Coordinates of C-alpha atoms in Angstrom, one line a residue:
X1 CA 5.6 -40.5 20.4
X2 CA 7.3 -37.7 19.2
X3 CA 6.2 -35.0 17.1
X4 CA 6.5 -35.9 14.3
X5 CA 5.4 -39.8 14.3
X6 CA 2.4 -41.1 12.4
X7 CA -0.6 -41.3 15.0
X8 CA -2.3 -44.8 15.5
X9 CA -4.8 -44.1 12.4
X10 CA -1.4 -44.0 9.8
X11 CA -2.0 -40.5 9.6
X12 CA 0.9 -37.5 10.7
X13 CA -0.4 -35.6 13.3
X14 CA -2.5 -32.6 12.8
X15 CA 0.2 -29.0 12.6
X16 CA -1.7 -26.7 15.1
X17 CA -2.0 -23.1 14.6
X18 CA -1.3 -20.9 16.8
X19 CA -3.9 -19.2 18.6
X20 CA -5.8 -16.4 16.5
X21 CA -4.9 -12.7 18.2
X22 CA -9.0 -11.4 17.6
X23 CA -8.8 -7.7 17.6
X24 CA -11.7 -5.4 16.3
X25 CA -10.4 -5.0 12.9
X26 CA -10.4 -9.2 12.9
X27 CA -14.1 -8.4 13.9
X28 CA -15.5 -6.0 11.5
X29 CA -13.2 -7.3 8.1
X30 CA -13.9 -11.3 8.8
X31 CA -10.2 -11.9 8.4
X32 CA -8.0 -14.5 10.8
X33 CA -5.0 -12.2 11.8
X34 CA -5.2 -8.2 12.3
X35 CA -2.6 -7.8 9.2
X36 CA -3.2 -6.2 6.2
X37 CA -1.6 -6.2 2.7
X38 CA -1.5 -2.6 1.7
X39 CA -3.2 -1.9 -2.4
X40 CA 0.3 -0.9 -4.0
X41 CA 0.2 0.5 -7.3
X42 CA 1.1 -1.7 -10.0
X43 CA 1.9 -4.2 -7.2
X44 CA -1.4 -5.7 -5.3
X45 CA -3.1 -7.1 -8.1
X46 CA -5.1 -10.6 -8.0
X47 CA -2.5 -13.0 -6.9
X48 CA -1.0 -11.3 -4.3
X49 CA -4.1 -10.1 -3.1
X50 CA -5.6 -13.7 -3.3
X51 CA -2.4 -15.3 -1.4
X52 CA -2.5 -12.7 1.3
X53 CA -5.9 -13.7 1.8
X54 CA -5.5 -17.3 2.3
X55 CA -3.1 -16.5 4.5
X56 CA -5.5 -15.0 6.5
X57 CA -4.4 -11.2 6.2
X58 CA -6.7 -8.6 4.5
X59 CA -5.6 -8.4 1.2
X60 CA -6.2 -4.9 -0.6
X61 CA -6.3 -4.9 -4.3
X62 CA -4.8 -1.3 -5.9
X63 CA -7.4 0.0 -8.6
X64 CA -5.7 3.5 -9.5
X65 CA -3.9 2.2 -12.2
X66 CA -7.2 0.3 -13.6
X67 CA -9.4 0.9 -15.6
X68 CA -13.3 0.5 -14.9
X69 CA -13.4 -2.6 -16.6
X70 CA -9.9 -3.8 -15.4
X71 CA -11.0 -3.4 -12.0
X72 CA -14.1 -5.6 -11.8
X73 CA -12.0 -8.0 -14.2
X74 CA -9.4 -8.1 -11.3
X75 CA -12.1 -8.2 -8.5
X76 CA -13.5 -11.3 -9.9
X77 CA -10.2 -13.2 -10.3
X78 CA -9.3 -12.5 -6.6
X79 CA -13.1 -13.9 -6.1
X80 CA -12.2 -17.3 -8.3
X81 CA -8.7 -17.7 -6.0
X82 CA -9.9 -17.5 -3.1
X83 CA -13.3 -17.3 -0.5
X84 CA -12.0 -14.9 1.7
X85 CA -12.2 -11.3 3.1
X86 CA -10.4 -8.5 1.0
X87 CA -10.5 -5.2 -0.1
X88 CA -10.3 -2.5 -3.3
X89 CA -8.3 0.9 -2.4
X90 CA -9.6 3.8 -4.4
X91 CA -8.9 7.0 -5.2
X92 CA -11.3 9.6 -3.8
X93 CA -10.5 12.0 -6.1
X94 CA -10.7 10.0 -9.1
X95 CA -13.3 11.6 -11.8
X96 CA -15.4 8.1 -12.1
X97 CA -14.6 7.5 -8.1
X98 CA -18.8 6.8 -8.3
X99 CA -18.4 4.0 -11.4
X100 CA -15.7 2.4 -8.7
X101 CA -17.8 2.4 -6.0
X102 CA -20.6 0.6 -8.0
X103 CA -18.4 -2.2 -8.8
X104 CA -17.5 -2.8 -5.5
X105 CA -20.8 -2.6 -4.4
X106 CA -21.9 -5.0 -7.5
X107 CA -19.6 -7.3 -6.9
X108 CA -19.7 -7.4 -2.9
X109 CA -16.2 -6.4 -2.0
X110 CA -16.3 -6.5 1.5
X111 CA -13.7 -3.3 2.5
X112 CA -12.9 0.0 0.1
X113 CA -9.9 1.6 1.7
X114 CA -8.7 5.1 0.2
X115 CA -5.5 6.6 0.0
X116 CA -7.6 10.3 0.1
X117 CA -10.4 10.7 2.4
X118 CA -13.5 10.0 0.7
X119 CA -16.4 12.1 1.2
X120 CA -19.4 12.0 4.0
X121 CA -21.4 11.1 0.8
X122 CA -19.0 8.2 -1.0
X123 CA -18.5 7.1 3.0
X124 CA -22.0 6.8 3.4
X125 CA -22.8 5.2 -0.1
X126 CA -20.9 2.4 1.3
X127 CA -21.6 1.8 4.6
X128 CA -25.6 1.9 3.1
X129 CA -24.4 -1.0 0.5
X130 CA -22.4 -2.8 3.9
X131 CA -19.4 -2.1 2.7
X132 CA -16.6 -1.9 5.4
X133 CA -15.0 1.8 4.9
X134 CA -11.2 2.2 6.0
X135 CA -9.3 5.3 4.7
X136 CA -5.6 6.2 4.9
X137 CA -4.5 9.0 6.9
X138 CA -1.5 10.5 7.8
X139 CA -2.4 13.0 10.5
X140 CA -4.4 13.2 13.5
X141 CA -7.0 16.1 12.6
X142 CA -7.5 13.4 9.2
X143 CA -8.4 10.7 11.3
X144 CA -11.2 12.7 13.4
X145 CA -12.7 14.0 10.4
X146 CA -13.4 10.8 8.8
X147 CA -14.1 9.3 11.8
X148 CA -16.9 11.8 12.5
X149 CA -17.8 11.3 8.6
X150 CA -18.9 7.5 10.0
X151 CA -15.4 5.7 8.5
X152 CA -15.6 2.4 9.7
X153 CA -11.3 2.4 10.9
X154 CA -8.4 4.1 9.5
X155 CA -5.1 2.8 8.6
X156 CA -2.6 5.4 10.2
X157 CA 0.2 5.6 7.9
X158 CA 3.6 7.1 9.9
X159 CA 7.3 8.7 7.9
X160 CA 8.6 5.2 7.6
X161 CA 6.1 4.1 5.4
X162 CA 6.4 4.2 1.4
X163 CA 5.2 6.4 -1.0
X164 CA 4.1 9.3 -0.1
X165 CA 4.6 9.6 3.2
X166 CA 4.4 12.6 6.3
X167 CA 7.6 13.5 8.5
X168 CA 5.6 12.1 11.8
X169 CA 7.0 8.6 12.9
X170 CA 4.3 5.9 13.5
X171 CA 5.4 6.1 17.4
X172 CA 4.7 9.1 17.8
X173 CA 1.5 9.3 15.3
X174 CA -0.1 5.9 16.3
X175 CA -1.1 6.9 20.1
X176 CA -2.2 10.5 18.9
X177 CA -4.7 9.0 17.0
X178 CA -5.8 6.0 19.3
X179 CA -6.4 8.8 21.9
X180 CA -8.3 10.8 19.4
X181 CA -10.9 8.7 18.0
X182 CA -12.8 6.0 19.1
X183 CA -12.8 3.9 15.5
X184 CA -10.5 0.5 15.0
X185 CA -6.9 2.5 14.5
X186 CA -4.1 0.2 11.9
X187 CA -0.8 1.0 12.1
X188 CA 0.9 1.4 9.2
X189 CA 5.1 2.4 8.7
X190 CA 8.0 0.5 10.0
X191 CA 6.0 -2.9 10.5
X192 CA 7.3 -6.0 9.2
X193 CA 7.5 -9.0 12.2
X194 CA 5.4 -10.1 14.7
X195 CA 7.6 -7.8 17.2
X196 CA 6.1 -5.0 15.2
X197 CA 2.2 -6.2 15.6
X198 CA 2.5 -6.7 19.3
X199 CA 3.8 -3.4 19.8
X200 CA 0.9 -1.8 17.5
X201 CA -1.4 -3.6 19.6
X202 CA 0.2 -2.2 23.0
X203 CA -0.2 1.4 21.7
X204 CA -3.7 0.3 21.0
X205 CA -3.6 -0.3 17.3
X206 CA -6.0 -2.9 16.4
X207 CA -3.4 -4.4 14.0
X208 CA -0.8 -3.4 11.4
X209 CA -0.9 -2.7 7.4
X210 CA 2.4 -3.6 5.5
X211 CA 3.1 -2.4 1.7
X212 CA 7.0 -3.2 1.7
X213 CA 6.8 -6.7 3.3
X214 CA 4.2 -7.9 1.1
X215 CA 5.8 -6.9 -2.0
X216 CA 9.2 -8.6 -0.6
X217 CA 7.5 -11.9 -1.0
X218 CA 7.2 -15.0 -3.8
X219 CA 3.4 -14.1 -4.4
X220 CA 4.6 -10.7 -5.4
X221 CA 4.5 -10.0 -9.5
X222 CA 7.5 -7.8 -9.0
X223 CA 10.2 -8.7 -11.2
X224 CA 13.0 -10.3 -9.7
X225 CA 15.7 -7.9 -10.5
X226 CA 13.8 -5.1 -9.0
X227 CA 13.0 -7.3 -5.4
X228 CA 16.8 -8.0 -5.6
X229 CA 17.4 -4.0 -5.8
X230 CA 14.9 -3.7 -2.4
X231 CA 16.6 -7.1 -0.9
X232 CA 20.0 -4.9 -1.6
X233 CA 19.1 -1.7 0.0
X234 CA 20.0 -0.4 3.5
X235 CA 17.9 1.7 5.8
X236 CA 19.9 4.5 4.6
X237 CA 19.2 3.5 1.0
X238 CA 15.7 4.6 1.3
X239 CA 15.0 8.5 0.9
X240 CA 12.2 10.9 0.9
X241 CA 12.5 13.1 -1.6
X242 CA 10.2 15.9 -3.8
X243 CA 11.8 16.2 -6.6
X244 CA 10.1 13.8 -8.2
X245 CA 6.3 15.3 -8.3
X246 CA 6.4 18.0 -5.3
X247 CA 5.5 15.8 -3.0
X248 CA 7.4 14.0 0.3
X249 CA 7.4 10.7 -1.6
X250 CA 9.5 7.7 0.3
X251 CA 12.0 5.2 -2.4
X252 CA 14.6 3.8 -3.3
X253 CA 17.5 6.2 -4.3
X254 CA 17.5 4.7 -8.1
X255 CA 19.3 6.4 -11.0
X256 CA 16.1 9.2 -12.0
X257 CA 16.1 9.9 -8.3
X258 CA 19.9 10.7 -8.2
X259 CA 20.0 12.6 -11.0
X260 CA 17.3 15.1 -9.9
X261 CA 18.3 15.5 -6.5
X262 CA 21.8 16.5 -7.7
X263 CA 20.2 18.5 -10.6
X264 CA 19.2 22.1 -10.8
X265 CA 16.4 23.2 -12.6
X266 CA 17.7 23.1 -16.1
X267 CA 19.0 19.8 -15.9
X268 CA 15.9 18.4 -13.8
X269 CA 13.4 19.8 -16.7
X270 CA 15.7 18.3 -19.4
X271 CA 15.3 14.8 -17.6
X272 CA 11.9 15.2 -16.4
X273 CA 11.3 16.0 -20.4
X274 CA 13.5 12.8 -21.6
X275 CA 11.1 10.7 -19.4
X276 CA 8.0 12.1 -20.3
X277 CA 9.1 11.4 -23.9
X278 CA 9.8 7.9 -23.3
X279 CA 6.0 7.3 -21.2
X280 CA 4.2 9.2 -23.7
X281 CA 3.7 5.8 -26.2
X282 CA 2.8 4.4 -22.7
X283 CA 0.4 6.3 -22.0
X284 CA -1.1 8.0 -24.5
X285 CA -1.1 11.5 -23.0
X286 CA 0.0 14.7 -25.4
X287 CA 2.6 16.8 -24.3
X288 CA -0.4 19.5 -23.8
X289 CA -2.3 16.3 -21.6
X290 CA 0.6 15.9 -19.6
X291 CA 1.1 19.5 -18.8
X292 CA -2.7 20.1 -17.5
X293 CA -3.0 16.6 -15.8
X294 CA 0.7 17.7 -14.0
X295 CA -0.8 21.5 -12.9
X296 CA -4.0 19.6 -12.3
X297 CA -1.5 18.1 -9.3
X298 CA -0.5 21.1 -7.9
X299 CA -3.5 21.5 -5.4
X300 CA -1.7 25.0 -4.6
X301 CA 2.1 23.9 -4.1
X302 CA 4.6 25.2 -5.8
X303 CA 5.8 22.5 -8.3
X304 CA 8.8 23.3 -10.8
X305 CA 8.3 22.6 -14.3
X306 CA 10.1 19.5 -14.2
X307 CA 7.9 18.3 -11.2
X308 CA 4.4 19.0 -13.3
X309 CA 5.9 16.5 -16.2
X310 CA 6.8 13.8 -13.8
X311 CA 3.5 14.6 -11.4
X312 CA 1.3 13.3 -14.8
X313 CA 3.7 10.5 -15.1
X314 CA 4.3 9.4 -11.6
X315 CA 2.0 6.1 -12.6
X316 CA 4.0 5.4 -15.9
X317 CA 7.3 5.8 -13.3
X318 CA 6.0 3.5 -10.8
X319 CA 5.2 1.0 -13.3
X320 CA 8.7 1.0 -15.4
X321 CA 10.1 0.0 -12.3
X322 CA 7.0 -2.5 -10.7
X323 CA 6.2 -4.0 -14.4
X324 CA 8.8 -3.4 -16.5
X325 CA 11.8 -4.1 -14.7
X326 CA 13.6 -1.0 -16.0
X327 CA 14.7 0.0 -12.5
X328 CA 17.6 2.9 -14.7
X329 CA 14.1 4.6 -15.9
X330 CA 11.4 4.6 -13.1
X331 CA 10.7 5.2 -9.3
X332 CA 10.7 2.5 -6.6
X333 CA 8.4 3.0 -3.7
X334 CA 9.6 1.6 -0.5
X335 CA 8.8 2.1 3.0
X336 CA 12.2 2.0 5.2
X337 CA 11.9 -1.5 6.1
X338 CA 13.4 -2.5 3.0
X339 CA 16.3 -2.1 4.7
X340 CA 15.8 -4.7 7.4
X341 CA 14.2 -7.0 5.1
X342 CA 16.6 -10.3 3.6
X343 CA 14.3 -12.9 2.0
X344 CA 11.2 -13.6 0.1
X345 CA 8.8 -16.0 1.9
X346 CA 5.4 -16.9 0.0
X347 CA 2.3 -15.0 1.9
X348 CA 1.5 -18.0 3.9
X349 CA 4.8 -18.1 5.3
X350 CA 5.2 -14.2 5.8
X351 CA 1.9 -14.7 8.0
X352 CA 2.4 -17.9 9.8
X353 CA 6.0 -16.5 11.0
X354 CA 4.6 -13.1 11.8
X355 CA 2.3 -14.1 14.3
X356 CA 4.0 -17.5 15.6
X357 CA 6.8 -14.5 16.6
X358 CA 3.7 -12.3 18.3
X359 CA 2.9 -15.0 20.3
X360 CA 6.1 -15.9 21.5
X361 CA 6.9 -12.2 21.7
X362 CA 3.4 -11.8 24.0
X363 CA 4.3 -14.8 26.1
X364 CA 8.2 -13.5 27.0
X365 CA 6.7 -10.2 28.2
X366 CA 7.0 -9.5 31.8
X367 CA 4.2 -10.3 33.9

């Protein structure tokens, strides 16, 4: 009979899945497959979060640019799409960081990642509720403090990845940090195949998180024009640049980018102060707002002018591009897969092609 015939009952045959790669972050989040769909800004909201799920990966919803009430609003749709695993990234710093951490515990999110370390005290607030606690790092000394703060893992985030991002590559980052603690270590930056996980898992990662990929998919609320504008781009096409609030911040090279990286400080304040004009109906923020939230940002660098408008309005610029479409006007996050990346596949199919190439990947290895 061949593969494809109808068995003797009139029924197709049962599709097998490939074997499950169990790792100890598959252990300690409940999901299928050691990936994870990063919480993007603007981007992971409830139905990408829900498809990644049922696809098996951890799915991460993004609650920065939420409201309280928009959070646990967005928490229970995930909840009515699907009965799996996921998570809520927060902000650490975030003035009602404590009302956020209720919900989840309210509403029995299983994982809070961060994108700043949390706190011994917000770590162990959650791990007392059984909440699974995974922050972002970027750096080795980051990753033994929280580890030592009793973080559950840590997603190790290396140059390639998007947003902002450090200047250490994930290859050389990844084994500094498997060495140095003795927590489940994710490797984040540069992943996107199945080639990608078995490597992680070679240096001893005990999977990989992906931002980029997932948001190059048919799940992903992302207008259209802008995933054509990522499908576009080559590896060359996405920079790391300051100019935008101060910080090493990996995107797309898009028209606001351009013009302040070929600007000097005049001309960068003018369009830094054209922007802010246009967000300010957006957001809601006086000019006098925008000025102490962008110093507020500062944390001791030395920001231009220009940069403290633009720090107070990095959200508004993220979501022009992620919500609005207006790709001439806002800032596209991108880690430098992009470049390497050619199609959209629906989260079921990103996953199921992901780890049908580990295995084959695992099984053409040597022995």
């Amino acid at each position: 009979m061949s593969a494809g015939a109808a068995s003797a009952t009139g029924r197709p045959p049962a599709v097998e899945e490939p074997p499950v790669i169990a790792t100890a972050l598959t252990e300690l989040t409940g999901v299928r497959h050691p990936l994870v769909q990063t919480g993007m800004g603007w981007v992971a909201g409830p139905r990408l979060v829900s498809a990644a799920a049922n696809a098996g990966a951890l799915g991460i919803l993004a609650s920065a640019t939420m409201n309280p009430d928009q959070l646990r609003s967005s928490v229970r749709e995930v909840r009515s799409r699907t009965d799996r695993p996921f998570g809520v990234n927060l902000r650490a710093d975030a003035g009602d960081a404590a009302e956020r951490v209720r919900i989840i515990v309210d509403e029995g999110v299983r994982v809070a990642s961060f994108a700043l370390a949390p706190s011994r005290e917000l770590i162990a607030r959650l791990k007392d509720a059984g909440v699974v606690v995974i922050p972002s790092i970027g750096a080795r000394r980051h990753a033994e403090k929280v580890a030592a703060w009793g973080a559950d893992a840590v997603v190790v985030q290396g140059g390639e990845g998007g947003g902002h991002t450090g200047s250490v590559a994930t290859t050389v980052l990844l084994p500094q940090v498997v060495d140095a603690v003795d927590i489940p270590v994710i490797a984040a930056g540069g992943f996107f195949d199945g080639r990608g996980l078995v490597a992680a898992l070679a240096y001893g990662a005990a999977g990989i998180a992906m931002g980029t990929r997932f948001l190059l998919t048919s799940d992903s609320t992302v207008p259209a024009a802008v995933q054509d504008h990522y499908l576009a781009a080559g590896v060359t096409d996405v920079t790391v640049t300051t100019r935008v609030d101060g910080l090493p911040h990996r995107m797309l090279r898009s028209e606001l980018v351009r013009a302040l990286e070929r600007s000097g400080r005049t001309s960068a304040l003018l369009t830094a102060v054209r922007h802010a004009a246009s967000f300010r109906k957006l957001s809601g923020l006086s000019w006098a707002q925008m000025v102490r939230d962008g110093l507020a940002m500062k944390h001791g660098r030395d920001l231009t002018w220009s940069q403290v408008l633009l720090a107070a309005n990095t959200p508004m610029l993220l979501k022009a591009s992620m919500v609005d479409g207006r790709t001439d006007l806002g800032v596209m996050a991108s880690g430098q897969v992009a470049g390497v990346i050619e199609d959209l596949p629906s989260c079921a199919e990103l996953v199921d092609r992901i780890m049908a190439e580990a295995h084959r990947t695992l099984a053409g290895l040597p022995r």
